[in-house]
Amino acid sequence: MLPRFAYVEPLGSGNTQNVVSTRTVGSYQTTLSIGGIFPVKKVQAVITPRQTVTVCGTPFGVKMFSEGALIVGFTDINGSDGVPVNPSKEAGLRLGDRVICIGDTSTESNDEVKAALEAAAGQPVRVIYVRDGQQQQTTLTPCWDAVANEWRAGMWVRDSSAGVGTLTFIEEEQGIFAGLGHSISDGDTGQSIALRSGEIVPCEIVGCTIGTAGSPGELKGKFIGSHAVGTIEINGENGVYGETRAEFTGQSMEVAFAQEVVTGPAQILTTTLGQTPKLYDVEIEKVTDAESVRNMVVHVTDPDLLRETGGIVQGMSGSPILQNGRLVGAVTHVLVNDPTRGYAIFAETMLTQADQLEE
């Protein structure tokens, strides 16, 4: 791979992309130059084979269970003297902490948190939690809530998440799927959900809230049945990945190398109603290697998509971006103040993550 500098290219090549596209797989020595004329440095160039995937653009439902109970809110409790107290805050717990154990009880679910507080019965109990990736512990004393008639800690926790996204591609040979282009995060804390287990299910789009400046739109989806069509193995910053359990329809297409992505016309493959994706025109306005996931700025220009959604909306994350007959990326985020524009990730980055799952 050569860096993205327009003025740096192999000596006499005239175009970096031609070298990558036409030479056979292997390792070669080449001379980098300015403008293909003035030699700068000799380097060893490794030519990697192109990979082909099944490009989807179809909606899919996500069900995920977190590792530990995520704190998403706090509420004070009236103590025995009528004075409001909050045992969780007094113990130093914060929004976004993942409680993984209370006393001798592992807390993988809301019910287990409740059971652990009941077992403590108002006595100080050790709490093990994870904050910023580091495991820590504290002591918490549950308080009796006379209104609810139970022991409580003054915290609201969540153990699962569900939503709708777009499937980017399937790596057919190994049966690996890739979608979203970003991690699944908790809606209240904004933190990426630590995956304990998860699955994807069939889904159809039944409506859309059109995006406007300052107010992101959203595709409204409905899960179809409860039969899972895939198991989620990774919830990472560059998407969700896992193993498929069913066949998926789509077009077989080569994945572009990152340095082949250029500004200019492109197309987005996405589903705004039902289960069948359509192609819409977009313009890639910016391409950068500086960030790991926000590699492109994409501008929706297609009048049909603008009429149907207002541009890029929530639920379109993972929608494939096609350019010059290849898969070049996937939509990840909308620009809140301009829903006609959004960010996208390189497809090569997602494919690299999918390939690691195969190992």
Coordinates of C-alpha atoms in Angstrom, one line a residue:
M1 CA 0.0 0.0 0.0
L2 CA 1.3 3.5 -0.8
P3 CA 0.4 6.5 1.2
R4 CA -2.3 9.0 0.0
F5 CA -0.1 11.8 -1.4
A6 CA -1.3 13.0 -4.8
Y7 CA 2.3 14.0 -5.7
V8 CA 4.0 10.8 -4.6
E9 CA 3.9 7.8 -7.0
P10 CA 6.1 5.1 -8.5
L11 CA 8.7 6.4 -10.9
G12 CA 7.4 6.5 -14.4
S13 CA 4.0 5.0 -13.5
G14 CA 1.9 8.1 -14.0
N15 CA -0.7 6.7 -11.5
T16 CA -0.3 4.8 -8.3
Q17 CA -3.6 3.0 -8.8
N18 CA -2.4 1.4 -12.0
V19 CA 0.5 -0.3 -10.2
V20 CA -1.8 -1.7 -7.6
S21 CA -4.4 -2.8 -10.1
T22 CA -2.3 -4.4 -12.8
R23 CA 0.7 -6.0 -11.3
T24 CA 0.4 -9.6 -10.1
V25 CA 0.5 -10.6 -6.4
G26 CA 3.9 -10.6 -4.9
S27 CA 6.7 -8.3 -3.6
Y28 CA 8.4 -5.8 -5.8
Q29 CA 11.1 -3.1 -5.5
T30 CA 10.0 0.3 -6.8
T31 CA 11.2 3.9 -6.7
L32 CA 8.9 6.5 -5.3
S33 CA 8.9 9.8 -7.1
I34 CA 7.4 13.2 -7.2
G35 CA 4.9 13.4 -10.0
G36 CA 6.3 10.2 -11.5
I37 CA 9.4 12.1 -12.7
F38 CA 11.8 13.0 -9.8
P39 CA 13.0 9.9 -7.9
V40 CA 12.8 10.1 -4.1
K41 CA 13.3 6.7 -2.4
K42 CA 13.4 3.0 -3.2
V43 CA 10.8 0.9 -1.3
Q44 CA 9.6 -2.7 -1.3
A45 CA 6.1 -2.7 -2.6
V46 CA 3.8 -5.7 -1.6
I47 CA 1.0 -6.3 -4.0
T48 CA -2.0 -8.0 -2.3
P49 CA -4.8 -9.9 -4.1
R50 CA -8.2 -8.3 -4.5
Q51 CA -11.0 -9.9 -2.5
T52 CA -14.5 -10.3 -3.6
V53 CA -17.6 -10.1 -1.3
T54 CA -21.4 -10.1 -1.6
V55 CA -22.5 -6.5 -1.3
C56 CA -25.9 -6.3 0.5
G57 CA -27.4 -3.0 1.6
T58 CA -30.3 -4.8 3.2
P59 CA -31.6 -3.9 6.7
F60 CA -31.0 -6.2 9.6
G61 CA -32.1 -6.3 13.2
V62 CA -29.6 -6.5 16.0
K63 CA -30.0 -8.1 19.5
M64 CA -27.2 -7.7 21.9
F65 CA -26.5 -8.6 25.5
S66 CA -23.9 -6.7 27.4
E67 CA -21.1 -8.1 29.6
G68 CA -22.2 -6.8 33.0
A69 CA -25.1 -4.4 33.9
L70 CA -24.5 -1.0 32.4
I71 CA -25.5 2.0 34.6
V72 CA -27.7 4.3 32.5
G73 CA -29.2 6.5 35.2
F74 CA -29.6 7.3 38.9
T75 CA -32.6 7.9 41.1
D76 CA -32.7 8.9 44.8
I77 CA -34.5 6.8 47.4
N78 CA -36.3 8.0 50.5
G79 CA -34.5 6.5 53.5
S80 CA -36.0 5.4 56.7
D81 CA -35.8 9.0 58.0
G82 CA -37.4 10.4 54.9
V83 CA -34.1 11.9 53.7
P84 CA -33.3 11.1 50.0
V85 CA -30.2 9.0 49.6
N86 CA -28.4 7.3 46.7
P87 CA -26.2 4.3 47.7
S88 CA -24.7 4.0 44.2
K89 CA -23.5 7.6 44.0
E90 CA -22.2 7.4 47.6
A91 CA -20.2 4.3 46.6
G92 CA -18.6 6.4 43.8
L93 CA -20.3 4.7 40.9
R94 CA -20.8 6.7 37.7
L95 CA -23.0 6.7 34.6
G96 CA -21.5 4.3 32.1
D97 CA -19.9 2.0 34.6
R98 CA -20.5 -1.8 34.0
V99 CA -21.4 -3.6 37.2
I100 CA -20.1 -7.2 36.8
C101 CA -20.5 -8.5 40.4
I102 CA -22.3 -7.6 43.6
G103 CA -21.2 -9.7 46.6
D104 CA -21.0 -13.3 45.4
T105 CA -23.4 -12.7 42.5
S106 CA -22.3 -12.2 38.9
T107 CA -24.5 -9.5 37.4
E108 CA -25.0 -10.2 33.8
S109 CA -28.7 -9.2 33.9
N110 CA -31.1 -6.8 35.6
D111 CA -32.6 -9.7 37.5
E112 CA -29.2 -10.7 38.9
V113 CA -28.6 -7.2 40.1
K114 CA -31.9 -7.2 41.9
A115 CA -31.2 -10.7 43.4
A116 CA -27.8 -9.5 44.6
L117 CA -29.2 -6.5 46.4
E118 CA -31.9 -8.7 48.0
A119 CA -29.2 -11.0 49.2
A120 CA -27.2 -8.2 50.8
A121 CA -30.4 -7.2 52.8
G122 CA -29.1 -3.7 53.7
Q123 CA -25.5 -4.8 54.7
P124 CA -22.4 -3.3 53.0
V125 CA -21.5 -5.4 49.9
R126 CA -18.6 -5.4 47.5
V127 CA -19.3 -4.2 44.0
I128 CA -16.9 -5.0 41.1
Y129 CA -17.3 -2.8 38.1
V130 CA -15.5 -1.8 34.9
R131 CA -14.8 1.9 34.1
D132 CA -12.8 2.9 31.0
G133 CA -11.7 -0.7 30.5
Q134 CA -10.3 -1.0 34.0
Q135 CA -11.8 -3.3 36.6
Q136 CA -12.4 -1.6 40.0
Q137 CA -14.3 -2.2 43.2
T138 CA -16.1 -0.4 45.8
T139 CA -18.5 -1.0 48.7
L140 CA -22.2 -0.3 48.5
T141 CA -24.9 -0.4 51.2
P142 CA -28.4 -1.0 49.7
C143 CA -31.3 1.1 51.0
W144 CA -34.8 -0.2 51.8
D145 CA -37.4 1.4 49.5
A146 CA -40.7 1.3 51.4
V147 CA -42.7 2.3 48.3
A148 CA -41.3 -0.4 46.1
N149 CA -41.0 -2.8 49.0
E150 CA -37.5 -3.9 48.0
W151 CA -33.8 -3.2 48.6
R152 CA -32.5 -0.8 46.0
A153 CA -29.2 0.9 45.1
G154 CA -30.5 4.0 43.4
M155 CA -29.2 3.1 39.9
W156 CA -30.9 2.1 36.7
V157 CA -29.1 -0.6 34.7
R158 CA -29.4 -2.1 31.2
D159 CA -28.3 -5.5 30.2
S160 CA -29.3 -5.6 26.5
S161 CA -29.8 -3.5 23.4
A162 CA -31.8 -3.9 20.1
G163 CA -31.9 -1.8 17.0
V164 CA -31.8 -1.7 13.2
G165 CA -28.9 -1.2 10.9
T166 CA -27.7 -2.0 7.4
L167 CA -25.7 -5.1 6.3
T168 CA -22.6 -4.0 4.3
F169 CA -21.3 -7.3 2.9
I170 CA -20.9 -11.0 3.3
E171 CA -17.6 -12.8 2.9
E172 CA -19.1 -15.9 1.4
E173 CA -16.2 -18.4 1.6
Q174 CA -16.0 -18.1 5.4
G175 CA -19.6 -17.1 6.0
I176 CA -18.7 -13.8 7.8
F177 CA -21.0 -10.8 7.8
A178 CA -20.0 -7.1 8.3
G179 CA -22.3 -4.2 9.0
L180 CA -22.9 -0.7 10.5
G181 CA -19.3 0.5 10.1
H182 CA -19.3 1.6 13.7
S183 CA -19.9 0.1 17.1
I184 CA -23.3 -0.4 18.8
S185 CA -23.4 2.1 21.6
D186 CA -25.8 2.6 24.5
G187 CA -28.3 5.4 23.7
D188 CA -28.1 6.9 27.2
T189 CA -24.4 6.8 27.9
G190 CA -23.0 6.8 24.4
Q191 CA -20.5 4.1 25.3
S192 CA -19.8 1.1 23.1
I193 CA -21.6 -2.0 24.5
A194 CA -19.3 -4.7 25.8
L195 CA -20.5 -7.7 23.9
R196 CA -21.5 -10.8 25.9
S197 CA -23.6 -12.4 23.2
G198 CA -25.6 -11.2 20.2
E199 CA -27.4 -12.1 17.0
I200 CA -28.9 -10.6 13.9
V201 CA -32.4 -11.2 12.7
P202 CA -34.4 -10.4 9.5
C203 CA -35.9 -7.0 9.4
E204 CA -37.9 -4.7 7.1
I205 CA -38.1 -0.9 7.0
V206 CA -41.7 0.3 7.6
G207 CA -41.2 4.0 7.7
C208 CA -38.8 7.0 8.1
T209 CA -38.5 10.2 10.0
I210 CA -37.0 12.6 7.6
G211 CA -33.8 14.3 8.8
T212 CA -33.5 18.1 9.1
A213 CA -30.8 20.4 10.2
G214 CA -30.2 19.8 13.9
S215 CA -32.5 16.8 14.0
P216 CA -31.2 13.5 12.6
G217 CA -33.8 11.4 10.9
E218 CA -34.3 7.7 11.5
L219 CA -35.4 4.6 9.6
K220 CA -38.1 2.7 11.4
G221 CA -37.7 -1.1 11.2
K222 CA -39.6 -4.1 12.3
F223 CA -38.1 -7.5 13.2
I224 CA -39.4 -10.4 11.1
G225 CA -39.8 -13.4 13.3
S226 CA -37.4 -14.5 16.0
H227 CA -35.1 -16.8 14.0
A228 CA -31.5 -15.5 14.1
V229 CA -29.7 -15.4 10.8
G230 CA -26.3 -14.7 12.3
T231 CA -24.3 -14.6 15.5
I232 CA -22.4 -11.4 16.5
E233 CA -18.8 -12.0 17.4
I234 CA -17.4 -8.5 17.4
N235 CA -18.8 -5.1 18.3
G236 CA -15.9 -2.9 17.4
E237 CA -15.3 0.7 16.4
N238 CA -15.4 -0.2 12.8
G239 CA -18.6 -2.2 12.8
V240 CA -20.3 -5.4 13.9
Y241 CA -19.1 -8.8 12.6
G242 CA -20.0 -12.4 13.0
E243 CA -20.9 -15.7 11.4
T244 CA -23.9 -16.2 9.2
R245 CA -26.5 -18.9 9.6
A246 CA -28.4 -18.3 6.3
E247 CA -27.9 -17.3 2.7
F248 CA -28.0 -13.6 1.8
T249 CA -28.8 -12.0 -1.6
G250 CA -26.5 -9.4 -3.1
Q251 CA -24.1 -8.6 -5.8
S252 CA -20.6 -10.1 -6.0
M253 CA -18.1 -7.2 -6.2
E254 CA -14.5 -6.5 -5.6
V255 CA -13.4 -4.5 -2.6
A256 CA -11.4 -1.4 -3.5
F257 CA -8.1 -0.6 -1.8
A258 CA -8.2 2.5 0.3
Q259 CA -5.9 4.4 -1.9
E260 CA -8.1 3.8 -4.9
V261 CA -11.0 5.8 -3.4
V262 CA -11.2 9.3 -4.9
T263 CA -13.4 12.3 -4.6
G264 CA -16.2 12.4 -7.2
P265 CA -19.4 10.6 -8.2
A266 CA -20.4 7.4 -6.4
Q267 CA -23.5 5.5 -5.4
I268 CA -25.0 4.4 -2.1
L269 CA -26.9 1.1 -1.8
T270 CA -29.5 1.3 0.9
T271 CA -33.1 0.3 1.8
T272 CA -35.6 3.0 2.7
L273 CA -38.7 0.8 2.6
G274 CA -39.2 -2.9 2.8
Q275 CA -36.3 -5.2 2.4
T276 CA -35.0 -4.4 -1.1
P277 CA -32.1 -2.0 -1.4
K278 CA -31.8 0.6 -4.2
L279 CA -28.9 2.6 -5.7
Y280 CA -28.8 6.3 -5.1
D281 CA -26.3 8.9 -6.4
V282 CA -23.9 10.6 -4.0
E283 CA -20.7 12.6 -4.2
I284 CA -17.6 11.7 -2.3
E285 CA -16.4 15.2 -1.2
K286 CA -13.4 14.3 0.9
V287 CA -11.1 11.3 1.4
T288 CA -8.6 10.9 4.2
D289 CA -6.4 8.4 5.9
A290 CA -5.9 10.5 9.0
E291 CA -8.7 8.9 11.0
S292 CA -9.4 5.2 11.5
V293 CA -13.1 5.3 10.7
R294 CA -14.1 8.7 9.4
N295 CA -12.4 8.3 6.0
M296 CA -14.9 10.0 3.7
V297 CA -17.4 12.8 3.6
V298 CA -20.3 11.8 1.4
H299 CA -22.9 14.2 0.0
V300 CA -26.3 12.8 -1.0
T301 CA -27.3 14.3 -4.4
D302 CA -30.0 11.9 -5.5
P303 CA -33.4 13.7 -5.5
D304 CA -35.3 10.5 -4.7
L305 CA -33.2 9.8 -1.6
L306 CA -33.5 13.4 -0.5
R307 CA -37.2 13.2 -0.9
E308 CA -37.5 9.9 1.0
T309 CA -35.2 10.5 3.9
G310 CA -33.8 14.0 3.7
G311 CA -30.3 12.5 3.2
I312 CA -28.5 10.2 5.6
V313 CA -30.5 9.0 8.6
Q314 CA -30.0 6.6 11.5
G315 CA -30.4 3.0 10.4
M316 CA -28.5 3.6 7.2
S317 CA -25.2 3.0 8.9
G318 CA -23.4 0.2 7.0
S319 CA -25.0 1.1 3.6
P320 CA -22.4 0.2 1.0
I321 CA -20.8 2.9 -1.1
L322 CA -19.8 1.9 -4.7
Q323 CA -17.4 3.7 -7.0
N324 CA -15.9 2.5 -10.4
G325 CA -17.6 -0.9 -10.1
R326 CA -16.1 -1.7 -6.6
L327 CA -17.1 -1.5 -3.0
V328 CA -15.2 1.4 -1.5
G329 CA -16.9 2.1 1.8
A330 CA -19.9 2.2 4.1
V331 CA -21.9 5.0 5.6
T332 CA -21.3 5.5 9.4
H333 CA -22.6 8.8 10.7
V334 CA -24.8 11.8 9.6
L335 CA -23.7 15.4 10.0
V336 CA -26.3 16.7 12.5
N337 CA -26.4 20.2 11.0
D338 CA -26.5 19.0 7.4
P339 CA -28.3 15.6 7.0
T340 CA -27.5 15.6 3.3
R341 CA -23.9 14.8 4.3
G342 CA -22.3 12.1 6.4
Y343 CA -19.1 10.2 7.2
A344 CA -18.1 6.8 5.8
I345 CA -15.4 4.2 6.5
F346 CA -13.2 2.4 4.0
A347 CA -14.5 -1.0 2.9
E348 CA -10.9 -2.3 3.1
T349 CA -10.9 -1.5 6.8
M350 CA -14.0 -3.5 7.4
L351 CA -12.7 -6.4 5.3
T352 CA -9.5 -6.5 7.3
Q353 CA -11.6 -6.8 10.5
A354 CA -13.7 -9.6 8.9
D355 CA -10.6 -11.4 7.8
Q356 CA -9.3 -11.4 11.4
L357 CA -12.5 -13.0 12.6
E358 CA -11.7 -15.9 10.2
E359 CA -8.4 -16.7 11.8

